[in-house]
Amino acid sequence: MITVKDLYKSFGENGVLKGISETVEKGEVVVVIGPSGSGKSTFLRCLNLLEQPTSGTIVFEGQEITGKRFDEDKLREKMGMVFQQFNLFPHKTVLQNVTMAPIKVKGQKPEAARKRGLELLEMVGLSDKADSYPNSLSGGQKQRVAIARALAMDPDVMLFDEPTSALDPEMVGEVLAVMKQLAQEGTTMVVVTHEMGFAREMGDRILFMDDGVIVEQGSPEELFGNPQNPRTVDFLSKVL
Amino acid sequence: MNFSFWSGYKASYFSSLWMTLKLSLVSILFATLLGVLLYFLKTSRLGYKKIRPLSLLASAFIEVMRCVPMLLLMIIVYSGSKIALGFNFTSFQAAVIAIVMNASVYICEVVRAGIEAVDRGQMEAARSLGMSRRKAMWLVVMPQAVKNILPAIGNEFVGVIKNSSMASVIGVAELLFTSKNISGATFLPLEPLLVAAAFYFVLTFTLGRLMLWVERRYKVSDNR
């Protein structure tokens, strides 16, 4: 579904991604782990072109998206993204947050979008908050709304950029529960996270990144049970 | 203090108050429009490589306007229009043009600060949902920027009202112009001017309160 080849990204002199080649299959849950500053988030943000890759190619559903004059907006309709800082729209109610893009981008009828929005809010367990404003929600609730908002566009892939890192510990579970449900429904997901429990339980494949490259990858059993690279061993010994 | 002239000149005061109000409101309206336009020109990416003519033009305008005294600008517009453009502006038109040129530059700056204060994540979230840059700007960033802009732009509006008194120099019959005339006619050096000051105070104070009220209404979503 997504094929990345020789992806490089640098900010000025500072190289962040140093040659990444990777494929994500339909229905797969790929979890990216690694130390801070290893380029995990940048890698994720390159996938929906929030960061322009310096060089390399990304092919999504048979189309090269890194080419010139590619319609980024159309691409992003098919890739949902969930951010560490939620980024809900504070001037809109929870339901409006969810229905805004379907109405304004896809041109859905407000009634249809509203119905779908309420379904999604039901799914993340927040139907009763539909008319509240984001500022009155807890972090966990905000992140669940953000997930519903991304799902409202019916994306083919969901990208999660450290979705639980900004949450109080007792709220991590509720967000992970929603993500697990998505994974079980067969949603294609790329998840950058520090939640090793989630990675081990839900990941079809784990990528370990360090210093801008994918150092090692494999199934959770292989990577957590029998890591090969010394850097992976070192990282896992610190976080597990 | 002798305010006995008041009853005789009441009508002149009120008609000049109306003139000040008209001058200020028209100027505020156009200065705001031009200020926003300047911001979009300044941030426009239209152009070839590093050369962005619209952005360059806007920046040049802003720098020049910042450096020319408004009173001088007003006189230049008033007395120079015949030579430069071939026709005369009325003194009212010249005053509006000069105030708008001057105030829009500062309003542009207020708008810029207000928009840039909106968290970058908002634009990213909107774009990640497939919105174009323009849609994201109008639907997500701008409504939030307005909240940042309002308090500061209120000050600019008050400034416009006060600066409108400069139009007295080119003969617009506004508050200062009229009260100076009254001062001359009554041989009272101070009192007619104090009346004008009181009128300015009422105008600016009312506007300040009005802006506060609008500001509060915009904050609704913060409190729920």
CSV table of C-alpha atoms in Angstrom, one decimal:
chain,number,residue,atom,x,y,z
A,1,MET,CA,0.0,0.0,0.0
A,2,ILE,CA,2.8,2.4,0.9
A,3,THR,CA,6.3,1.8,-0.5
A,4,VAL,CA,9.1,4.0,0.6
A,5,LYS,CA,12.4,4.0,-1.2
A,6,ASP,CA,15.7,5.7,-0.1
A,7,LEU,CA,14.0,8.4,1.8
A,8,TYR,CA,16.2,11.2,3.0
A,9,LYS,CA,15.2,14.2,4.9
A,10,SER,CA,17.4,17.0,6.3
A,11,PHE,CA,16.6,20.3,7.9
A,12,GLY,CA,19.4,22.5,6.7
A,13,GLU,CA,22.7,20.8,7.5
A,14,ASN,CA,21.0,18.4,9.9
A,15,GLY,CA,20.2,15.0,8.4
A,16,VAL,CA,17.2,13.4,10.1
A,17,LEU,CA,16.3,10.6,7.8
A,18,LYS,CA,19.3,8.8,6.2
A,19,GLY,CA,17.9,6.4,3.7
A,20,ILE,CA,14.7,4.6,4.6
A,21,SER,CA,13.2,1.9,2.5
A,22,GLU,CA,10.1,0.2,3.8
A,23,THR,CA,6.8,-1.2,2.7
A,24,VAL,CA,3.5,-1.1,4.5
A,25,GLU,CA,0.9,-3.7,3.4
A,26,LYS,CA,-2.9,-3.3,3.5
A,27,GLY,CA,-4.3,-4.2,6.8
A,28,GLU,CA,-0.9,-4.2,8.5
A,29,VAL,CA,-0.2,-2.5,11.9
A,30,VAL,CA,3.3,-1.2,11.7
A,31,VAL,CA,4.7,0.1,15.0
A,32,VAL,CA,7.8,2.4,14.9
A,33,ILE,CA,9.9,2.6,18.1
A,34,GLY,CA,13.2,4.1,18.9
A,35,PRO,CA,14.9,6.8,21.0
A,36,SER,CA,13.9,10.5,20.8
A,37,GLY,CA,15.4,12.3,17.9
A,38,SER,CA,15.8,9.1,15.9
A,39,GLY,CA,13.5,10.4,13.1
A,40,LYS,CA,10.4,8.4,13.8
A,41,SER,CA,8.0,11.3,13.7
A,42,THR,CA,9.7,12.9,10.7
A,43,PHE,CA,9.4,9.5,8.9
A,44,LEU,CA,5.7,9.5,9.7
A,45,ARG,CA,5.2,13.1,8.7
A,46,CYS,CA,6.9,12.4,5.3
A,47,LEU,CA,4.3,9.8,4.6
A,48,ASN,CA,1.5,12.4,4.3
A,49,LEU,CA,3.9,15.1,3.1
A,50,LEU,CA,3.6,17.3,6.1
A,51,GLU,CA,7.4,17.3,5.7
A,52,GLN,CA,8.7,17.4,2.1
A,53,PRO,CA,11.3,14.6,1.7
A,54,THR,CA,14.7,15.9,0.6
A,55,SER,CA,15.1,12.9,-1.7
A,56,GLY,CA,13.7,9.4,-2.3
A,57,THR,CA,10.3,8.2,-3.4
A,58,ILE,CA,7.1,7.3,-1.7
A,59,VAL,CA,4.5,5.3,-3.6
A,60,PHE,CA,1.0,5.2,-2.2
A,61,GLU,CA,-1.7,3.0,-3.8
A,62,GLY,CA,0.3,2.8,-7.0
A,63,GLN,CA,0.9,6.6,-7.3
A,64,GLU,CA,4.2,8.3,-6.7
A,65,ILE,CA,3.4,11.0,-4.2
A,66,THR,CA,6.9,12.5,-4.0
A,67,GLY,CA,6.7,13.7,-7.7
A,68,LYS,CA,6.3,17.3,-8.6
A,69,ARG,CA,2.8,18.8,-8.9
A,70,PHE,CA,1.2,16.0,-6.9
A,71,ASP,CA,-2.1,16.9,-5.3
A,72,GLU,CA,-1.2,16.7,-1.6
A,73,ASP,CA,-4.8,17.4,-0.5
A,74,LYS,CA,-6.2,14.4,-2.3
A,75,LEU,CA,-3.5,12.2,-0.7
A,76,ARG,CA,-4.2,13.5,2.8
A,77,GLU,CA,-7.9,12.7,2.4
A,78,LYS,CA,-6.9,9.1,2.3
A,79,MET,CA,-4.4,9.2,5.2
A,80,GLY,CA,-5.7,10.1,8.6
A,81,MET,CA,-3.3,11.5,11.1
A,82,VAL,CA,-3.4,11.7,14.9
A,83,PHE,CA,-1.0,14.1,16.6
A,84,GLN,CA,0.7,14.0,19.9
A,85,GLN,CA,-0.8,17.4,20.8
A,86,PHE,CA,-4.3,16.4,19.6
A,87,ASN,CA,-4.7,19.7,17.6
A,88,LEU,CA,-8.4,19.8,18.0
A,89,PHE,CA,-10.0,23.0,16.7
A,90,PRO,CA,-10.8,24.9,19.9
A,91,HIS,CA,-13.4,27.2,18.3
A,92,LYS,CA,-15.6,24.3,17.1
A,93,THR,CA,-17.6,21.8,19.1
A,94,VAL,CA,-16.6,18.2,19.3
A,95,LEU,CA,-19.1,17.1,16.7
A,96,GLN,CA,-18.1,20.1,14.4
A,97,ASN,CA,-14.5,19.0,14.7
A,98,VAL,CA,-15.4,15.6,13.4
A,99,THR,CA,-17.8,16.8,10.6
A,100,MET,CA,-15.9,19.8,9.4
A,101,ALA,CA,-13.6,18.1,6.9
A,102,PRO,CA,-16.2,15.7,5.4
A,103,ILE,CA,-18.5,18.6,4.8
A,104,LYS,CA,-15.9,21.2,3.6
A,105,VAL,CA,-13.5,18.9,1.8
A,106,LYS,CA,-15.5,15.9,0.6
A,107,GLY,CA,-18.7,17.9,0.2
A,108,GLN,CA,-20.9,15.6,2.2
A,109,LYS,CA,-24.3,16.8,3.2
A,110,PRO,CA,-24.3,18.2,6.7
A,111,GLU,CA,-27.0,15.7,7.8
A,112,ALA,CA,-25.0,12.7,6.5
A,113,ALA,CA,-21.8,14.0,8.1
A,114,ARG,CA,-23.5,14.6,11.4
A,115,LYS,CA,-24.9,11.0,11.4
A,116,ARG,CA,-21.6,9.5,10.6
A,117,GLY,CA,-19.9,11.8,13.2
A,118,LEU,CA,-22.2,10.7,15.9
A,119,GLU,CA,-21.5,7.1,15.0
A,120,LEU,CA,-17.8,7.7,15.3
A,121,LEU,CA,-18.1,9.5,18.6
A,122,GLU,CA,-20.2,6.6,19.8
A,123,MET,CA,-17.4,4.3,18.8
A,124,VAL,CA,-14.8,6.2,20.8
A,125,GLY,CA,-17.2,6.5,23.6
A,126,LEU,CA,-17.9,10.2,23.6
A,127,SER,CA,-21.4,10.6,22.2
A,128,ASP,CA,-22.4,12.6,25.3
A,129,LYS,CA,-19.7,15.2,24.5
A,130,ALA,CA,-20.8,16.0,21.0
A,131,ASP,CA,-21.8,19.5,21.8
A,132,SER,CA,-19.0,20.3,24.2
A,133,TYR,CA,-16.0,22.4,23.3
A,134,PRO,CA,-12.6,20.7,23.2
A,135,ASN,CA,-11.3,22.8,26.1
A,136,SER,CA,-13.7,21.1,28.5
A,137,LEU,CA,-12.3,17.6,27.7
A,138,SER,CA,-9.6,15.6,29.3
A,139,GLY,CA,-6.5,14.7,27.3
A,140,GLY,CA,-7.6,11.2,26.7
A,141,GLN,CA,-11.0,12.4,25.5
A,142,LYS,CA,-9.4,15.0,23.2
A,143,GLN,CA,-7.3,12.3,21.6
A,144,ARG,CA,-10.3,10.0,21.1
A,145,VAL,CA,-12.1,12.9,19.4
A,146,ALA,CA,-9.0,13.4,17.3
A,147,ILE,CA,-9.1,9.8,16.2
A,148,ALA,CA,-12.8,10.1,15.4
A,149,ARG,CA,-12.0,13.3,13.4
A,150,ALA,CA,-9.4,11.5,11.3
A,151,LEU,CA,-11.7,8.5,10.8
A,152,ALA,CA,-14.5,10.7,9.5
A,153,MET,CA,-12.7,11.1,6.2
A,154,ASP,CA,-12.7,7.3,5.8
A,155,PRO,CA,-9.0,7.1,5.3
A,156,ASP,CA,-7.2,4.1,3.9
A,157,VAL,CA,-4.3,4.4,6.4
A,158,MET,CA,-4.2,5.9,9.8
A,159,LEU,CA,-0.9,7.5,11.0
A,160,PHE,CA,-0.4,7.9,14.7
A,161,ASP,CA,2.3,10.3,15.9
A,162,GLU,CA,3.0,9.4,19.6
A,163,PRO,CA,-0.7,9.5,20.4
A,164,THR,CA,-0.3,8.8,24.1
A,165,SER,CA,2.9,10.8,24.9
A,166,ALA,CA,1.1,13.9,26.0
A,167,LEU,CA,-1.4,12.1,28.2
A,168,ASP,CA,-1.5,11.6,31.9
A,169,PRO,CA,-0.8,7.9,32.7
A,170,GLU,CA,-4.3,7.0,33.7
A,171,MET,CA,-5.7,8.2,30.3
A,172,VAL,CA,-3.3,6.2,28.1
A,173,GLY,CA,-5.5,3.1,28.4
A,174,GLU,CA,-8.6,4.6,26.9
A,175,VAL,CA,-6.8,5.8,23.8
A,176,LEU,CA,-5.0,2.6,23.3
A,177,ALA,CA,-8.3,0.7,23.6
A,178,VAL,CA,-9.7,2.7,20.7
A,179,MET,CA,-6.5,2.0,18.7
A,180,LYS,CA,-6.7,-1.7,19.5
A,181,GLN,CA,-10.3,-1.8,18.2
A,182,LEU,CA,-9.2,-0.1,15.0
A,183,ALA,CA,-6.4,-2.6,14.6
A,184,GLN,CA,-8.7,-5.5,15.1
A,185,GLU,CA,-11.1,-4.2,12.5
A,186,GLY,CA,-8.3,-4.5,10.0
A,187,THR,CA,-7.4,-0.8,9.7
A,188,THR,CA,-4.0,-0.2,8.1
A,189,MET,CA,-2.0,1.7,10.8
A,190,VAL,CA,1.5,3.2,11.2
A,191,VAL,CA,2.0,4.0,14.8
A,192,VAL,CA,5.0,5.9,16.3
A,193,THR,CA,4.9,5.2,20.0
A,194,HIS,CA,6.7,4.5,23.3
A,195,GLU,CA,4.0,2.1,24.4
A,196,MET,CA,5.9,-1.1,24.2
A,197,GLY,CA,2.9,-3.0,25.5
A,198,PHE,CA,0.8,-1.9,22.6
A,199,ALA,CA,3.6,-2.6,20.1
A,200,ARG,CA,4.0,-6.1,21.4
A,201,GLU,CA,0.3,-6.9,21.5
A,202,MET,CA,-1.0,-5.2,18.4
A,203,GLY,CA,1.9,-4.7,16.1
A,204,ASP,CA,2.2,-7.0,13.0
A,205,ARG,CA,5.6,-5.6,12.5
A,206,ILE,CA,7.9,-3.5,14.6
A,207,LEU,CA,10.5,-1.1,13.1
A,208,PHE,CA,13.3,0.0,15.4
A,209,MET,CA,14.7,3.4,14.3
A,210,ASP,CA,17.9,5.0,15.5
A,211,ASP,CA,19.8,8.0,14.0
A,212,GLY,CA,17.7,8.2,10.9
A,213,VAL,CA,17.7,4.7,9.7
A,214,ILE,CA,15.7,1.5,10.4
A,215,VAL,CA,18.2,-0.5,12.4
A,216,GLU,CA,16.1,-3.6,12.8
A,217,GLN,CA,12.7,-4.9,12.1
A,218,GLY,CA,10.6,-7.9,12.6
A,219,SER,CA,7.6,-9.4,14.3
A,220,PRO,CA,7.1,-8.4,17.9
A,221,GLU,CA,8.3,-11.9,19.0
A,222,GLU,CA,11.5,-11.6,17.0
A,223,LEU,CA,12.2,-8.0,18.0
A,224,PHE,CA,11.3,-8.1,21.6
A,225,GLY,CA,12.2,-11.7,22.2
A,226,ASN,CA,15.4,-12.0,20.3
A,227,PRO,CA,16.8,-8.6,19.1
A,228,GLN,CA,19.9,-8.9,16.9
A,229,ASN,CA,21.4,-5.5,16.7
A,230,PRO,CA,23.3,-4.2,19.8
A,231,ARG,CA,21.5,-0.8,19.5
A,232,THR,CA,18.1,-2.5,19.6
A,233,VAL,CA,19.3,-4.6,22.6
A,234,ASP,CA,20.5,-1.4,24.4
A,235,PHE,CA,17.3,0.5,23.7
A,236,LEU,CA,15.0,-2.3,24.8
A,237,SER,CA,17.0,-2.8,28.0
A,238,LYS,CA,16.2,0.8,28.9
A,239,VAL,CA,12.5,0.9,28.1
A,240,LEU,CA,11.3,-2.6,29.1
B,1,MET,CA,-13.7,79.0,33.1
B,2,ASN,CA,-16.4,80.3,30.9
B,3,PHE,CA,-18.5,77.7,29.0
B,4,SER,CA,-21.3,80.1,28.1
B,5,PHE,CA,-20.4,79.9,24.5
B,6,TRP,CA,-21.7,76.3,24.4
B,7,SER,CA,-25.4,77.0,23.7
B,8,GLY,CA,-24.5,79.2,20.8
B,9,TYR,CA,-22.1,76.8,19.2
B,10,LYS,CA,-23.8,73.5,20.0
B,11,ALA,CA,-24.9,72.8,16.5
B,12,SER,CA,-21.3,73.4,15.1
B,13,TYR,CA,-19.9,71.0,17.6
B,14,PHE,CA,-22.3,68.3,16.8
B,15,SER,CA,-21.9,68.6,13.1
B,16,SER,CA,-18.1,68.5,13.5
B,17,LEU,CA,-18.4,65.5,15.8
B,18,TRP,CA,-20.4,63.8,13.0
B,19,MET,CA,-17.5,64.7,10.6
B,20,THR,CA,-14.9,63.2,12.9
B,21,LEU,CA,-17.0,60.1,13.3
B,22,LYS,CA,-17.5,59.7,9.6
B,23,LEU,CA,-13.8,60.3,8.9
B,24,SER,CA,-12.8,57.7,11.5
B,25,LEU,CA,-15.3,55.0,10.6
B,26,VAL,CA,-14.6,55.2,6.9
B,27,SER,CA,-10.8,55.2,7.6
B,28,ILE,CA,-11.1,52.3,10.0
B,29,LEU,CA,-13.1,50.2,7.5
B,30,PHE,CA,-10.7,50.7,4.6
B,31,ALA,CA,-7.6,50.6,6.8
B,32,THR,CA,-8.7,47.1,8.1
B,33,LEU,CA,-9.4,45.9,4.6
B,34,LEU,CA,-6.1,47.2,3.3
B,35,GLY,CA,-4.3,45.9,6.4
B,36,VAL,CA,-5.6,42.3,5.8
B,37,LEU,CA,-4.8,42.6,2.1
B,38,LEU,CA,-1.3,43.8,2.9
B,39,TYR,CA,-0.8,40.7,5.1
B,40,PHE,CA,-1.8,38.3,2.4
B,41,LEU,CA,0.3,40.2,-0.2
B,42,LYS,CA,3.3,40.1,2.1
B,43,THR,CA,3.0,36.4,2.7
B,44,SER,CA,2.1,35.5,-0.9
B,45,ARG,CA,4.3,32.9,-2.4
B,46,LEU,CA,3.4,34.0,-5.9
B,47,GLY,CA,6.5,34.5,-8.0
B,48,TYR,CA,9.5,32.8,-9.4
B,49,LYS,CA,12.1,31.2,-7.0
B,50,LYS,CA,13.1,33.7,-4.4
B,51,ILE,CA,11.6,36.7,-6.3
B,52,ARG,CA,8.0,37.4,-5.1
B,53,PRO,CA,6.8,40.6,-6.6
B,54,LEU,CA,3.6,40.9,-4.5
B,55,SER,CA,5.4,40.3,-1.3
B,56,LEU,CA,8.2,42.7,-2.2
B,57,LEU,CA,5.7,45.4,-3.1
B,58,ALA,CA,3.8,45.0,0.2
B,59,SER,CA,7.0,45.1,2.2
B,60,ALA,CA,8.2,48.2,0.4
B,61,PHE,CA,4.9,50.0,1.0
B,62,ILE,CA,4.9,49.0,4.7
B,63,GLU,CA,8.5,50.3,5.2
B,64,VAL,CA,7.8,53.6,3.5
B,65,MET,CA,4.6,54.2,5.4
B,66,ARG,CA,6.2,53.5,8.7
B,67,CYS,CA,8.8,56.1,8.0
B,68,VAL,CA,6.7,59.0,6.7
B,69,PRO,CA,4.8,61.2,9.3
B,70,MET,CA,1.1,61.0,8.8
B,71,LEU,CA,0.6,64.7,8.8
B,72,LEU,CA,3.1,65.2,6.1
B,73,LEU,CA,1.6,62.3,4.1
B,74,MET,CA,-1.8,64.0,4.4
B,75,ILE,CA,-0.6,67.3,3.1
B,76,ILE,CA,1.2,65.6,0.3
B,77,VAL,CA,-1.9,63.7,-0.8
B,78,TYR,CA,-4.0,66.8,-0.5
B,79,SER,CA,-1.9,69.2,-2.4
B,80,GLY,CA,0.0,66.8,-4.6
B,81,SER,CA,-2.9,65.0,-6.2
B,82,LYS,CA,-3.4,67.6,-8.9
B,83,ILE,CA,0.2,67.3,-10.1
B,84,ALA,CA,0.5,63.5,-9.7
B,85,LEU,CA,-2.9,62.4,-10.8
B,86,GLY,CA,-4.4,65.3,-12.7
B,87,PHE,CA,-7.3,65.9,-10.4
B,88,ASN,CA,-7.9,67.2,-6.9
B,89,PHE,CA,-9.0,65.2,-3.9
B,90,THR,CA,-11.5,66.8,-1.6
B,91,SER,CA,-10.0,67.4,1.8
B,92,PHE,CA,-12.1,64.6,3.2
B,93,GLN,CA,-10.9,62.2,0.6
B,94,ALA,CA,-7.3,63.2,1.1
B,95,ALA,CA,-7.6,62.7,4.8
B,96,VAL,CA,-9.1,59.3,4.5
B,97,ILE,CA,-6.4,58.2,2.0
B,98,ALA,CA,-3.6,59.3,4.3
B,99,ILE,CA,-5.1,57.8,7.4
B,100,VAL,CA,-5.8,54.5,5.6
B,101,MET,CA,-2.3,54.3,4.2
B,102,ASN,CA,-0.8,54.9,7.5
B,103,ALA,CA,-3.0,52.8,9.8
B,104,SER,CA,-3.2,49.8,7.4
B,105,VAL,CA,0.5,49.2,7.9
B,106,TYR,CA,0.1,48.9,11.7
B,107,ILE,CA,-3.1,46.9,11.3
B,108,CYS,CA,-1.2,44.6,8.9
B,109,GLU,CA,1.3,44.0,11.7
B,110,VAL,CA,-1.4,43.3,14.2
B,111,VAL,CA,-3.0,40.8,11.8
B,112,ARG,CA,0.3,39.1,11.2
B,113,ALA,CA,1.1,38.7,14.9
B,114,GLY,CA,-2.4,37.4,15.6
B,115,ILE,CA,-2.3,34.8,12.8
B,116,GLU,CA,1.2,33.7,13.7
B,117,ALA,CA,0.2,33.2,17.3
B,118,VAL,CA,-2.2,30.4,16.3
B,119,ASP,CA,-0.5,27.1,17.1
B,120,ARG,CA,1.2,25.6,14.0
B,121,GLY,CA,-0.5,22.3,14.8
B,122,GLN,CA,-3.8,23.8,13.9
B,123,MET,CA,-2.7,24.3,10.3
B,124,GLU,CA,-1.1,20.9,10.2
B,125,ALA,CA,-4.2,19.2,11.6
B,126,ALA,CA,-6.4,21.0,9.0
B,127,ARG,CA,-4.1,20.1,6.2
B,128,SER,CA,-3.8,16.5,7.4
B,129,LEU,CA,-7.6,16.2,6.9
B,130,GLY,CA,-7.2,17.2,3.2
B,131,MET,CA,-8.0,20.9,3.5
B,132,SER,CA,-6.2,23.2,1.0
B,133,ARG,CA,-4.0,25.9,2.5
B,134,ARG,CA,-6.7,28.4,1.8
B,135,LYS,CA,-9.5,26.4,3.4
B,136,ALA,CA,-7.4,25.7,6.4
B,137,MET,CA,-6.7,29.4,6.7
B,138,TRP,CA,-10.3,30.6,6.6
B,139,LEU,CA,-12.0,27.8,8.5
B,140,VAL,CA,-9.4,27.0,11.2
B,141,VAL,CA,-6.6,29.5,11.6
B,142,MET,CA,-8.5,32.8,11.0
B,143,PRO,CA,-11.4,32.3,13.4
B,144,GLN,CA,-8.8,31.7,16.1
B,145,ALA,CA,-6.6,34.5,15.0
B,146,VAL,CA,-9.5,37.0,15.3
B,147,LYS,CA,-9.4,36.4,19.1
B,148,ASN,CA,-5.7,37.4,19.2
B,149,ILE,CA,-6.2,40.3,16.8
B,150,LEU,CA,-9.2,42.0,18.5
B,151,PRO,CA,-7.5,43.4,21.6
B,152,ALA,CA,-4.6,44.9,19.7
B,153,ILE,CA,-6.7,46.2,16.7
B,154,GLY,CA,-8.9,48.1,19.1
B,155,ASN,CA,-5.9,50.2,20.0
B,156,GLU,CA,-5.3,50.9,16.4
B,157,PHE,CA,-8.9,52.0,15.9
B,158,VAL,CA,-8.6,54.4,18.8
B,159,GLY,CA,-5.4,55.7,17.2
B,160,VAL,CA,-7.3,56.4,14.0
B,161,ILE,CA,-9.9,58.5,15.8
B,162,LYS,CA,-7.2,60.5,17.5
B,163,ASN,CA,-5.2,60.9,14.3
B,164,SER,CA,-8.2,62.1,12.4
B,165,SER,CA,-7.7,65.4,14.2
B,166,MET,CA,-4.8,66.0,11.8
B,167,ALA,CA,-7.3,66.5,9.0
B,168,SER,CA,-7.9,69.9,10.6
B,169,VAL,CA,-4.7,71.0,8.9
B,170,ILE,CA,-6.1,70.5,5.4
B,171,GLY,CA,-9.4,72.0,6.3
B,172,VAL,CA,-11.7,69.2,7.1
B,173,ALA,CA,-14.4,70.6,9.4
B,174,GLU,CA,-13.9,68.0,12.1
B,175,LEU,CA,-13.8,68.5,15.9
B,176,LEU,CA,-10.4,70.1,16.2
B,177,PHE,CA,-10.8,72.4,13.2
B,178,THR,CA,-14.2,73.6,14.4
B,179,SER,CA,-13.2,74.1,18.0
B,180,LYS,CA,-10.2,76.2,16.9
B,181,ASN,CA,-12.6,78.3,14.9
B,182,ILE,CA,-14.9,78.7,17.9
B,183,SER,CA,-11.9,79.6,20.0
B,184,GLY,CA,-11.0,82.4,17.6
B,185,ALA,CA,-14.5,83.7,17.4
B,186,THR,CA,-15.1,83.8,21.1
B,187,PHE,CA,-11.6,84.9,22.1
B,188,LEU,CA,-11.5,82.0,24.6
B,189,PRO,CA,-8.1,80.2,24.2
B,190,LEU,CA,-8.9,77.1,26.3
B,191,GLU,CA,-12.5,76.2,26.9
B,192,PRO,CA,-13.6,75.4,23.3
B,193,LEU,CA,-10.7,73.0,23.0
B,194,LEU,CA,-11.6,71.3,26.3
B,195,VAL,CA,-15.0,70.6,24.9
B,196,ALA,CA,-13.3,69.0,21.8
B,197,ALA,CA,-11.1,66.9,24.1
B,198,ALA,CA,-14.2,65.7,26.0
B,199,PHE,CA,-15.8,64.7,22.7
B,200,TYR,CA,-12.7,62.7,21.7
B,201,PHE,CA,-12.7,61.0,25.1
B,202,VAL,CA,-16.3,60.0,24.7
B,203,LEU,CA,-15.6,58.6,21.2
B,204,THR,CA,-12.5,56.6,22.1
B,205,PHE,CA,-13.8,55.4,25.4
B,206,THR,CA,-17.0,54.1,23.9
B,207,LEU,CA,-15.0,52.4,21.1
B,208,GLY,CA,-12.7,50.8,23.7
B,209,ARG,CA,-15.7,49.4,25.6
B,210,LEU,CA,-17.3,48.2,22.4
B,211,MET,CA,-14.1,46.3,21.5
B,212,LEU,CA,-14.0,44.7,25.0
B,213,TRP,CA,-17.5,43.5,24.5
B,214,VAL,CA,-16.8,42.0,21.1
B,215,GLU,CA,-13.7,40.4,22.5
B,216,ARG,CA,-15.7,38.7,25.3
B,217,ARG,CA,-18.2,37.4,22.9
B,218,TYR,CA,-15.5,35.8,20.9
B,219,LYS,CA,-14.1,34.1,24.0
B,220,VAL,CA,-17.2,32.0,24.5
B,221,SER,CA,-15.7,28.7,23.4
B,222,ASP,CA,-12.8,29.1,25.9
B,223,ASN,CA,-15.0,29.0,28.9
B,224,ARG,CA,-17.3,26.1,28.2
